[in-house]
Amino acid sequence: MTGSAEDIQTPGQLAALLIDASTEAIGAAGGHSGGVYLRSGTPGLLRLAVLSGLPGPLFRAWWRMHVDRAFPVADAYRLGVQVVLPNATETMRRYPQFAASLPFQFGSLYVPITAGATTFGVLTVLRPSAADATELLRHRDRMVGLAEELGEELRGLDDAGGPAVAWDGEPVCIRPPGANRPAGRAGAFAWDPAADIVTVDERLPGLLGGPKDEISASAAALADALAGSDAERIMAALQDTAAGRPPALPLYTQPKAGPLRLVELWNPYSAAPGIPSGPRPVRGLVVEPGPGAAADAAADLLPEGVLGLDRLGMVHYANPRAGQLLHRSQGELLGRPLWEAVPWLNQPACEDHLRSALLSPDPVRFHVERPADDRAGEDTDGTTTSYEGAWLDVSVHAGASVLTCTFRPANRMASTAADLEVPAEGSRSGMPSLAPLYRPIVLAIALTEAVTARQVSAVVMRELLPAFGGGRLALYLLQDRHLYLSWETGFPKGFLAPFEGVGLDARLPGVETLTSGRPLFFDSMQQLSAAYPGIELDAAEGARAFLPLIASGRPVGSCILGFDRPRSFSTEERAVLTALAGLIAHAMEKAQRYESEAALARGLQQALLPRKLSVHPDVETSGRYLPGTQGMEVGGDWYDVVEAGDGLALVIGDVQGHGVQAAATMGQLRTAVRAFALGDRPPDEVLSGTNHLLIDLDPGQFASCCYIRLDPASGRALAARAGHPPPLLRRPDGHTEVVDLPGGVVLGVDPQAHYPVAELEVEPGAILALYTDGLVERPGVDIDDGITALRVALAKAGTPAARAGGRSLAGVAERLTAAARHTADRPDDIALLLATRRGDRR
């Protein structure tokens, strides 16, 4: 690892630190590519900060990663665990969504970047497949060391007083030095154009036949040593690389002394944010070309087209036949990404095949149809050529540092889903059909994990829109023979409001697609307006697709896809969209059933929780309950305050599980505890009696509970707990501690369980806090850390200044649950009960 936290002051230098770590990790794990995901300024969102050895545009779908997704990167970050996936089989078993999105033969490793209690991101490496995880353990251990070192560097940067370490831009895509260099000798150099400082390794002078001091005197001296009379060409290449422009490749030079040399240049930080504009550092490698030059000369004579690409997709070699078949001159091909040099190859099918070649060891072969307007034209010599047919047979062979693509004429028609369909001449969109490319299994797997209508809608937006190039989505659900908007994105604000609650007799495409059961496709807004005169249209001139959501013959709603430009829908694309609408309909129907049950459970829960707490003139209490929001599941948490003789019983409990059953069991237990408390039974008898009741009920559930009997006059309290987190006590002087209660096993397990009673004193002005584990437990975080965080928050919230304005516990309860209330996805419900004795509260 290079650099120290004290040296890292700019986002560009942060990128340099991440680049070095990624490069080292790839080498340590025997990989061919990898990168670093870093936390972002958006809570719950990771961003790909560095991508090494892969072209960024081909992997745009993985630039952002929500931490709650069922992907290995998300698990490594959220849970703080190392994820080792040796091959595609293990990946499919553990992460089917991820495997379906990248269904190629490769292995991968993911290591969280942590320092102390902070997780900054994830270090990841993609590598060739292995038989099992044991083969990768030594690679994982090396990555763990690198991740720990990087974590300490980032913590130092985080503590330096500048902006928090995070990444909110696009990834830096770097071209690491190739793993398979020519067999001949090689020497490296680096050039800092700002100071015109050149550093060279010990091998370079021997390759160039000059003294080290002379070669490293300046960039001009280096160029002179590399190429002699042709030094201007090398100097221009150095300057282009420093400016972020790839030079024309390959660079063969003839030094003043010695045979032909091959020069490789790259700028690893060219895309890093935060680096001032202007020349940037350049790294270079000079090698003996070995047989490569002869191979290039031989490839020039081949009857098929040959392109050489680096692992970022940059074309560094093109034989004359490739230029002829692709209708591009060498100048248009060399030094440019393949998808920019040949725009009609910039299609999802080609991208999928290139991803396969980059990630898998096996060659990839497919057919692609050239657009009609690209099948004839002037060659580089000015003559006109009519190409040998519409189709090309393309093969891609990937190495550790290069890809070789071959092109041959193929007079055939598309016959498989792997073939690309390019729109016929005159298509207004000019966009390819994406139906053969989108794997419905990806959407199906994602939908199985969505349990609410909102989650289903989010999955459709995330998976369906990008696959078909759509920019707008609206989902309507049927209720009482009217359609109500469930989700929208991309439409102008307020545009869909007039269509809210329309009846099934309205003549609108979103209605008629559901009543007829037939999808409706419109290539342009003009077509839509002609079919439905007078319909209100938004400003976009693009195509529209209206899909019926029908599950098992029952109407569920309608799905509207909007496109920003006119386009046609092929037969196959229409079939795939219709099938996907069926998947969405089934998921929505399941979500509606689930939400109905959740609403019933919520109603039951609210009915069973105390509407108001028992009061005492010498004791102030305040309670809060927050249901879980992941899946809208209602749990069995409860709290209560009950009169117990001349004192008060403070109770909190948590029934295992969620849903109606947990809420019903909670109600039974709360009633039992109240009955025991009203009889002023000792805490151990209360818990023992409740334990026997739960065992006799035999609901197949267990529960935790904490019961404290408080004497308001003396402040003496007797407490017992059954598998429940220990209470907290904030004393009047501000000292806050975890109350050490010995406790017993959870209720409902052991009929012979014993619940020891402990005594504590609650001084006037002290705050006693009882809570359930939902408030302190987080995936991948030790519960003791969560309790410590709550203890610190109670210490701050309970100060006289914090409690100003009514001096009540309500504000304290609000502050302690504020973070949980603003968390979008709470995996568990939360209960909190606070109590304080009135008196001289300092």
mmCIF file of C-alpha atoms in Angstrom, residues 342-624:
data_model
loop_
_atom_site.group_PDB
_atom_site.id
_atom_site.type_symbol
_atom_site.label_atom_id
_atom_site.label_comp_id
_atom_site.label_asym_id
_atom_site.label_seq_id
_atom_site.Cartn_x
_atom_site.Cartn_y
_atom_site.Cartn_z
ATOM 1 C CA VAL A 342 -18.431 0.698 -34.109
ATOM 2 C CA PRO A 343 -21.631 2.238 -32.705
ATOM 3 C CA TRP A 344 -23.956 -0.436 -34.056
ATOM 4 C CA LEU A 345 -22.157 -2.972 -31.832
ATOM 5 C CA ASN A 346 -23.275 -0.898 -28.840
ATOM 6 C CA GLN A 347 -26.190 -3.238 -28.158
ATOM 7 C CA PRO A 348 -27.153 -5.253 -25.070
ATOM 8 C CA ALA A 349 -26.630 -8.604 -26.829
ATOM 9 C CA CYS A 350 -23.057 -7.714 -27.778
ATOM 10 C CA GLU A 351 -22.493 -6.337 -24.287
ATOM 11 C CA ASP A 352 -23.678 -9.609 -22.784
ATOM 12 C CA HIS A 353 -21.294 -11.629 -24.960
ATOM 13 C CA LEU A 354 -18.383 -9.318 -24.151
ATOM 14 C CA ARG A 355 -19.143 -9.629 -20.433
ATOM 15 C CA SER A 356 -19.066 -13.399 -20.853
ATOM 16 C CA ALA A 357 -15.688 -13.243 -22.602
ATOM 17 C CA LEU A 358 -14.241 -10.957 -19.932
ATOM 18 C CA LEU A 359 -15.430 -13.074 -17.007
ATOM 19 C CA SER A 360 -15.292 -16.648 -18.358
ATOM 20 C CA PRO A 361 -12.371 -18.710 -19.653
ATOM 21 C CA ASP A 362 -14.158 -20.091 -22.706
ATOM 22 C CA PRO A 363 -14.311 -18.383 -26.123
ATOM 23 C CA VAL A 364 -17.588 -16.722 -27.046
ATOM 24 C CA ARG A 365 -19.205 -16.940 -30.473
ATOM 25 C CA PHE A 366 -22.340 -15.205 -31.727
ATOM 26 C CA HIS A 367 -23.930 -13.660 -34.825
ATOM 27 C CA VAL A 368 -24.805 -10.044 -35.316
ATOM 28 C CA GLU A 369 -26.615 -8.297 -38.148
ATOM 29 C CA ARG A 370 -25.117 -5.140 -39.579
ATOM 30 C CA PRO A 371 -27.530 -2.217 -40.067
ATOM 31 C CA ALA A 372 -28.636 -1.777 -43.651
ATOM 32 C CA ASP A 373 -26.933 1.600 -43.984
ATOM 33 C CA ASP A 374 -23.623 0.102 -42.819
ATOM 34 C CA ARG A 375 -23.406 -2.752 -45.327
ATOM 35 C CA ALA A 376 -21.914 -0.745 -48.174
ATOM 36 C CA GLY A 377 -19.759 2.292 -48.540
ATOM 37 C CA GLU A 378 -16.308 3.579 -49.279
ATOM 38 C CA ASP A 379 -13.335 1.613 -48.039
ATOM 39 C CA THR A 380 -10.247 3.345 -46.759
ATOM 40 C CA ASP A 381 -8.810 3.332 -50.308
ATOM 41 C CA GLY A 382 -11.822 5.252 -51.662
ATOM 42 C CA THR A 383 -13.442 2.301 -53.483
ATOM 43 C CA THR A 384 -17.019 1.233 -52.913
ATOM 44 C CA THR A 385 -17.690 -2.189 -51.455
ATOM 45 C CA SER A 386 -20.924 -4.125 -51.143
ATOM 46 C CA TYR A 387 -20.381 -6.401 -48.182
ATOM 47 C CA GLU A 388 -20.978 -10.141 -48.420
ATOM 48 C CA GLY A 389 -24.250 -10.212 -46.536
ATOM 49 C CA ALA A 390 -26.029 -8.716 -43.584
ATOM 50 C CA TRP A 391 -24.630 -11.007 -40.898
ATOM 51 C CA LEU A 392 -21.260 -11.378 -39.237
ATOM 52 C CA ASP A 393 -19.971 -14.373 -37.313
ATOM 53 C CA VAL A 394 -18.111 -12.957 -34.284
ATOM 54 C CA SER A 395 -15.726 -14.851 -31.985
ATOM 55 C CA VAL A 396 -14.095 -13.434 -28.869
ATOM 56 C CA HIS A 397 -11.074 -15.055 -27.196
ATOM 57 C CA ALA A 398 -10.040 -13.506 -23.879
ATOM 58 C CA GLY A 399 -6.599 -13.561 -22.301
ATOM 59 C CA ALA A 400 -5.343 -12.168 -19.040
ATOM 60 C CA SER A 401 -4.731 -8.729 -20.529
ATOM 61 C CA VAL A 402 -6.130 -8.761 -24.092
ATOM 62 C CA LEU A 403 -9.206 -9.835 -26.035
ATOM 63 C CA THR A 404 -8.989 -11.011 -29.628
ATOM 64 C CA CYS A 405 -12.133 -10.550 -31.731
ATOM 65 C CA THR A 406 -12.546 -12.128 -35.159
ATOM 66 C CA PHE A 407 -15.216 -11.269 -37.731
ATOM 67 C CA ARG A 408 -16.334 -13.409 -40.683
ATOM 68 C CA PRO A 409 -19.200 -12.922 -43.137
ATOM 69 C CA ALA A 410 -22.166 -15.191 -42.289
ATOM 70 C CA ASN A 411 -25.039 -15.288 -44.750
ATOM 71 C CA ARG A 412 -27.794 -16.431 -42.426
ATOM 72 C CA MET A 413 -30.888 -15.309 -40.583
ATOM 73 C CA ALA A 414 -31.257 -14.961 -36.832
ATOM 74 C CA SER A 415 -32.483 -18.213 -35.344
ATOM 75 C CA THR A 416 -31.596 -18.193 -31.659
ATOM 76 C CA ALA A 417 -32.142 -15.928 -28.705
ATOM 77 C CA ALA A 418 -28.440 -15.192 -28.706
ATOM 78 C CA ASP A 419 -28.683 -13.442 -32.076
ATOM 79 C CA LEU A 420 -29.233 -9.741 -32.262
ATOM 80 C CA GLU A 421 -32.181 -8.255 -34.042
ATOM 81 C CA VAL A 422 -31.429 -4.821 -35.459
ATOM 82 C CA PRO A 423 -34.517 -2.817 -36.480
ATOM 83 C CA ALA A 424 -35.376 -2.788 -40.141
ATOM 84 C CA GLU A 425 -34.505 0.192 -42.260
ATOM 85 C CA GLY A 426 -36.871 3.037 -41.534
ATOM 86 C CA SER A 427 -37.415 2.201 -37.870
ATOM 87 C CA ARG A 428 -37.781 5.505 -36.123
ATOM 88 C CA SER A 429 -36.116 4.431 -32.917
ATOM 89 C CA GLY A 430 -32.963 2.915 -34.340
ATOM 90 C CA MET A 431 -32.877 0.833 -31.155
ATOM 91 C CA PRO A 432 -32.362 -2.926 -31.105
ATOM 92 C CA SER A 433 -34.916 -5.328 -29.775
ATOM 93 C CA LEU A 434 -34.004 -6.180 -26.214
ATOM 94 C CA ALA A 435 -36.513 -8.993 -25.690
ATOM 95 C CA PRO A 436 -34.074 -11.847 -26.485
ATOM 96 C CA LEU A 437 -31.615 -10.425 -23.984
ATOM 97 C CA TYR A 438 -33.622 -9.864 -20.861
ATOM 98 C CA ARG A 439 -33.747 -12.994 -18.768
ATOM 99 C CA PRO A 440 -37.176 -13.174 -17.085
ATOM 100 C CA ILE A 441 -35.550 -15.312 -14.400
ATOM 101 C CA VAL A 442 -33.796 -12.191 -13.048
ATOM 102 C CA LEU A 443 -37.107 -10.408 -12.499
ATOM 103 C CA ALA A 444 -38.756 -13.580 -11.191
ATOM 104 C CA ILE A 445 -36.068 -14.159 -8.565
ATOM 105 C CA ALA A 446 -36.152 -10.532 -7.472
ATOM 106 C CA LEU A 447 -39.953 -10.617 -7.172
ATOM 107 C CA THR A 448 -39.856 -13.621 -4.836
ATOM 108 C CA GLU A 449 -38.154 -11.419 -2.251
ATOM 109 C CA ALA A 450 -40.699 -8.583 -2.533
ATOM 110 C CA VAL A 451 -43.652 -8.925 -0.161
ATOM 111 C CA THR A 452 -45.414 -5.544 -0.357
ATOM 112 C CA ALA A 453 -46.850 -3.700 -3.325
ATOM 113 C CA ARG A 454 -44.252 -0.978 -2.856
ATOM 114 C CA GLN A 455 -41.414 -3.516 -2.864
ATOM 115 C CA VAL A 456 -42.817 -5.195 -5.982
ATOM 116 C CA SER A 457 -43.025 -1.805 -7.686
ATOM 117 C CA ALA A 458 -39.445 -0.978 -6.719
ATOM 118 C CA VAL A 459 -38.236 -4.287 -8.188
ATOM 119 C CA VAL A 460 -40.099 -3.642 -11.442
ATOM 120 C CA MET A 461 -38.570 -0.163 -11.696
ATOM 121 C CA ARG A 462 -35.075 -1.463 -10.915
ATOM 122 C CA GLU A 463 -35.116 -4.568 -13.137
ATOM 123 C CA LEU A 464 -37.648 -3.986 -15.930
ATOM 124 C CA LEU A 465 -37.118 -0.376 -16.982
ATOM 125 C CA PRO A 466 -33.352 -0.633 -17.644
ATOM 126 C CA ALA A 467 -33.775 -3.913 -19.522
ATOM 127 C CA PHE A 468 -36.081 -2.365 -22.114
ATOM 128 C CA GLY A 469 -34.658 1.141 -22.151
ATOM 129 C CA GLY A 470 -37.765 2.679 -20.628
ATOM 130 C CA GLY A 471 -37.781 5.931 -18.721
ATOM 131 C CA ARG A 472 -41.277 5.964 -17.233
ATOM 132 C CA LEU A 473 -43.316 3.507 -15.244
ATOM 133 C CA ALA A 474 -46.793 3.554 -13.721
ATOM 134 C CA LEU A 475 -48.451 0.705 -11.856
ATOM 135 C CA TYR A 476 -52.184 0.771 -11.171
ATOM 136 C CA LEU A 477 -54.003 -1.675 -8.884
ATOM 137 C CA LEU A 478 -57.683 -2.618 -9.132
ATOM 138 C CA GLN A 479 -59.890 -1.920 -6.128
ATOM 139 C CA ASP A 480 -63.713 -1.851 -6.165
ATOM 140 C CA ARG A 481 -63.751 -1.727 -9.996
ATOM 141 C CA HIS A 482 -61.525 1.345 -10.046
ATOM 142 C CA LEU A 483 -57.808 1.713 -10.810
ATOM 143 C CA TYR A 484 -55.616 3.461 -8.255
ATOM 144 C CA LEU A 485 -51.996 4.495 -8.765
ATOM 145 C CA SER A 486 -49.591 2.339 -6.753
ATOM 146 C CA TRP A 487 -46.244 3.561 -8.142
ATOM 147 C CA GLU A 488 -44.979 6.041 -10.680
ATOM 148 C CA THR A 489 -41.593 7.240 -11.834
ATOM 149 C CA GLY A 490 -40.470 9.453 -14.701
ATOM 150 C CA PHE A 491 -43.804 11.142 -15.458
ATOM 151 C CA PRO A 492 -44.226 14.929 -15.054
ATOM 152 C CA LYS A 493 -45.402 15.920 -11.600
ATOM 153 C CA GLY A 494 -49.185 15.771 -11.382
ATOM 154 C CA PHE A 495 -49.681 14.373 -14.888
ATOM 155 C CA LEU A 496 -51.222 11.106 -13.691
ATOM 156 C CA ALA A 497 -53.529 12.757 -11.114
ATOM 157 C CA PRO A 498 -56.584 12.972 -13.462
ATOM 158 C CA PHE A 499 -56.387 9.209 -14.037
ATOM 159 C CA GLU A 500 -56.539 8.334 -10.326
ATOM 160 C CA GLY A 501 -59.534 6.183 -9.428
ATOM 161 C CA VAL A 502 -60.893 5.823 -12.981
ATOM 162 C CA GLY A 503 -63.624 3.236 -13.386
ATOM 163 C CA LEU A 504 -63.476 0.190 -15.630
ATOM 164 C CA ASP A 505 -65.939 1.830 -18.033
ATOM 165 C CA ALA A 506 -63.488 4.630 -18.965
ATOM 166 C CA ARG A 507 -62.106 4.527 -22.503
ATOM 167 C CA LEU A 508 -58.435 4.675 -21.620
ATOM 168 C CA PRO A 509 -55.642 2.342 -22.729
ATOM 169 C CA GLY A 510 -54.695 1.556 -19.118
ATOM 170 C CA VAL A 511 -58.270 0.429 -18.494
ATOM 171 C CA GLU A 512 -58.910 -1.385 -21.759
ATOM 172 C CA THR A 513 -55.707 -3.414 -21.539
ATOM 173 C CA LEU A 514 -57.060 -4.851 -18.265
ATOM 174 C CA THR A 515 -60.690 -5.359 -19.333
ATOM 175 C CA SER A 516 -59.688 -6.986 -22.634
ATOM 176 C CA GLY A 517 -56.684 -8.871 -21.255
ATOM 177 C CA ARG A 518 -54.633 -7.747 -24.294
ATOM 178 C CA PRO A 519 -51.438 -5.677 -24.126
ATOM 179 C CA LEU A 520 -51.460 -2.464 -26.156
ATOM 180 C CA PHE A 521 -48.318 -1.154 -27.874
ATOM 181 C CA PHE A 522 -47.925 2.280 -29.471
ATOM 182 C CA ASP A 523 -44.757 3.120 -31.405
ATOM 183 C CA SER A 524 -45.289 6.848 -30.844
ATOM 184 C CA MET A 525 -47.566 9.302 -29.105
ATOM 185 C CA GLN A 526 -49.133 10.058 -32.474
ATOM 186 C CA GLN A 527 -50.309 6.446 -32.684
ATOM 187 C CA LEU A 528 -51.674 6.651 -29.153
ATOM 188 C CA SER A 529 -53.500 9.918 -29.872
ATOM 189 C CA ALA A 530 -55.004 8.480 -33.055
ATOM 190 C CA ALA A 531 -56.310 5.409 -31.212
ATOM 191 C CA TYR A 532 -57.663 7.464 -28.276
ATOM 192 C CA PRO A 533 -58.650 10.919 -29.542
ATOM 193 C CA GLY A 534 -58.661 13.566 -26.870
ATOM 194 C CA ILE A 535 -56.546 11.624 -24.396
ATOM 195 C CA GLU A 536 -54.252 13.829 -22.348
ATOM 196 C CA LEU A 537 -50.599 13.347 -23.348
ATOM 197 C CA ASP A 538 -47.402 14.294 -21.584
ATOM 198 C CA ALA A 539 -44.620 16.195 -23.348
ATOM 199 C CA ALA A 540 -42.585 13.130 -24.367
ATOM 200 C CA GLU A 541 -42.944 11.922 -27.945
ATOM 201 C CA GLY A 542 -41.881 8.362 -27.166
ATOM 202 C CA ALA A 543 -43.519 4.966 -27.380
ATOM 203 C CA ARG A 544 -45.901 3.470 -24.802
ATOM 204 C CA ALA A 545 -46.706 -0.087 -23.723
ATOM 205 C CA PHE A 546 -49.848 -0.864 -21.669
ATOM 206 C CA LEU A 547 -49.742 -4.296 -20.053
ATOM 207 C CA PRO A 548 -52.590 -6.085 -18.249
ATOM 208 C CA LEU A 549 -51.750 -7.446 -14.800
ATOM 209 C CA ILE A 550 -53.779 -10.656 -14.569
ATOM 210 C CA ALA A 551 -53.003 -13.429 -12.079
ATOM 211 C CA SER A 552 -54.692 -16.836 -12.368
ATOM 212 C CA GLY A 553 -57.435 -15.294 -14.472
ATOM 213 C CA ARG A 554 -58.146 -12.528 -11.943
ATOM 214 C CA PRO A 555 -57.549 -8.860 -12.854
ATOM 215 C CA VAL A 556 -55.013 -7.164 -10.590
ATOM 216 C CA GLY A 557 -54.182 -3.902 -12.362
ATOM 217 C CA SER A 558 -52.265 -2.313 -15.236
ATOM 218 C CA CYS A 559 -48.627 -1.562 -15.969
ATOM 219 C CA ILE A 560 -47.576 1.349 -18.204
ATOM 220 C CA LEU A 561 -44.092 1.575 -19.686
ATOM 221 C CA GLY A 562 -43.003 4.859 -21.237
ATOM 222 C CA PHE A 563 -40.095 5.570 -23.582
ATOM 223 C CA ASP A 564 -38.547 8.944 -24.343
ATOM 224 C CA ARG A 565 -38.308 8.281 -28.082
ATOM 225 C CA PRO A 566 -40.490 6.578 -30.680
ATOM 226 C CA ARG A 567 -39.645 2.902 -31.175
ATOM 227 C CA SER A 568 -41.151 -0.282 -32.517
ATOM 228 C CA PHE A 569 -41.851 -3.470 -30.550
ATOM 229 C CA SER A 570 -40.853 -6.751 -32.174
ATOM 230 C CA THR A 571 -43.044 -9.843 -31.894
ATOM 231 C CA GLU A 572 -40.622 -11.458 -29.491
ATOM 232 C CA GLU A 573 -40.336 -8.340 -27.384
ATOM 233 C CA ARG A 574 -44.114 -8.103 -27.073
ATOM 234 C CA ALA A 575 -44.262 -11.730 -25.969
ATOM 235 C CA VAL A 576 -41.605 -11.239 -23.300
ATOM 236 C CA LEU A 577 -43.235 -8.075 -21.941
ATOM 237 C CA THR A 578 -46.585 -9.841 -21.746
ATOM 238 C CA ALA A 579 -45.014 -12.767 -19.863
ATOM 239 C CA LEU A 580 -43.271 -10.413 -17.471
ATOM 240 C CA ALA A 581 -46.586 -8.662 -16.805
ATOM 241 C CA GLY A 582 -47.918 -12.020 -15.620
ATOM 242 C CA LEU A 583 -45.025 -12.353 -13.170
ATOM 243 C CA ILE A 584 -45.681 -8.844 -11.866
ATOM 244 C CA ALA A 585 -49.409 -9.588 -11.481
ATOM 245 C CA HIS A 586 -48.781 -12.714 -9.396
ATOM 246 C CA ALA A 587 -46.321 -10.801 -7.198
ATOM 247 C CA MET A 588 -48.810 -7.956 -6.723
ATOM 248 C CA GLU A 589 -51.610 -10.377 -5.838
ATOM 249 C CA LYS A 590 -49.380 -12.038 -3.239
ATOM 250 C CA ALA A 591 -48.417 -8.617 -1.875
ATOM 251 C CA GLN A 592 -52.070 -7.590 -1.512
ATOM 252 C CA ARG A 593 -52.866 -10.760 0.445
ATOM 253 C CA TYR A 594 -49.850 -10.184 2.641
ATOM 254 C CA GLU A 595 -50.761 -6.582 3.307
ATOM 255 C CA SER A 596 -54.304 -7.613 4.243
ATOM 256 C CA GLU A 597 -52.904 -9.993 6.849
ATOM 257 C CA ALA A 598 -50.466 -7.332 8.017
ATOM 258 C CA ALA A 599 -53.308 -4.831 8.416
ATOM 259 C CA LEU A 600 -55.222 -7.363 10.508
ATOM 260 C CA ALA A 601 -52.141 -7.994 12.656
ATOM 261 C CA ARG A 602 -51.554 -4.253 13.082
ATOM 262 C CA GLY A 603 -55.130 -3.731 14.162
ATOM 263 C CA LEU A 604 -54.862 -6.579 16.627
ATOM 264 C CA GLN A 605 -51.542 -5.258 17.916
ATOM 265 C CA GLN A 606 -52.893 -1.749 18.456
ATOM 266 C CA ALA A 607 -55.967 -3.128 20.199
ATOM 267 C CA LEU A 608 -53.828 -5.167 22.586
ATOM 268 C CA LEU A 609 -51.288 -2.467 23.452
ATOM 269 C CA PRO A 610 -52.242 -0.223 26.399
ATOM 270 C CA ARG A 611 -54.179 2.856 25.359
ATOM 271 C CA LYS A 612 -52.856 4.662 28.427
ATOM 272 C CA LEU A 613 -50.443 3.716 31.170
ATOM 273 C CA SER A 614 -51.279 3.513 34.862
ATOM 274 C CA VAL A 615 -50.241 6.715 36.583
ATOM 275 C CA HIS A 616 -48.825 7.509 39.987
ATOM 276 C CA PRO A 617 -48.248 10.985 41.435
ATOM 277 C CA ASP A 618 -44.597 10.183 42.195
ATOM 278 C CA VAL A 619 -43.693 8.410 38.927
ATOM 279 C CA GLU A 620 -43.641 9.617 35.338
ATOM 280 C CA THR A 621 -43.671 7.046 32.505
ATOM 281 C CA SER A 622 -43.556 7.173 28.708
ATOM 282 C CA GLY A 623 -43.767 4.353 26.149
ATOM 283 C CA ARG A 624 -43.207 3.986 22.418
#
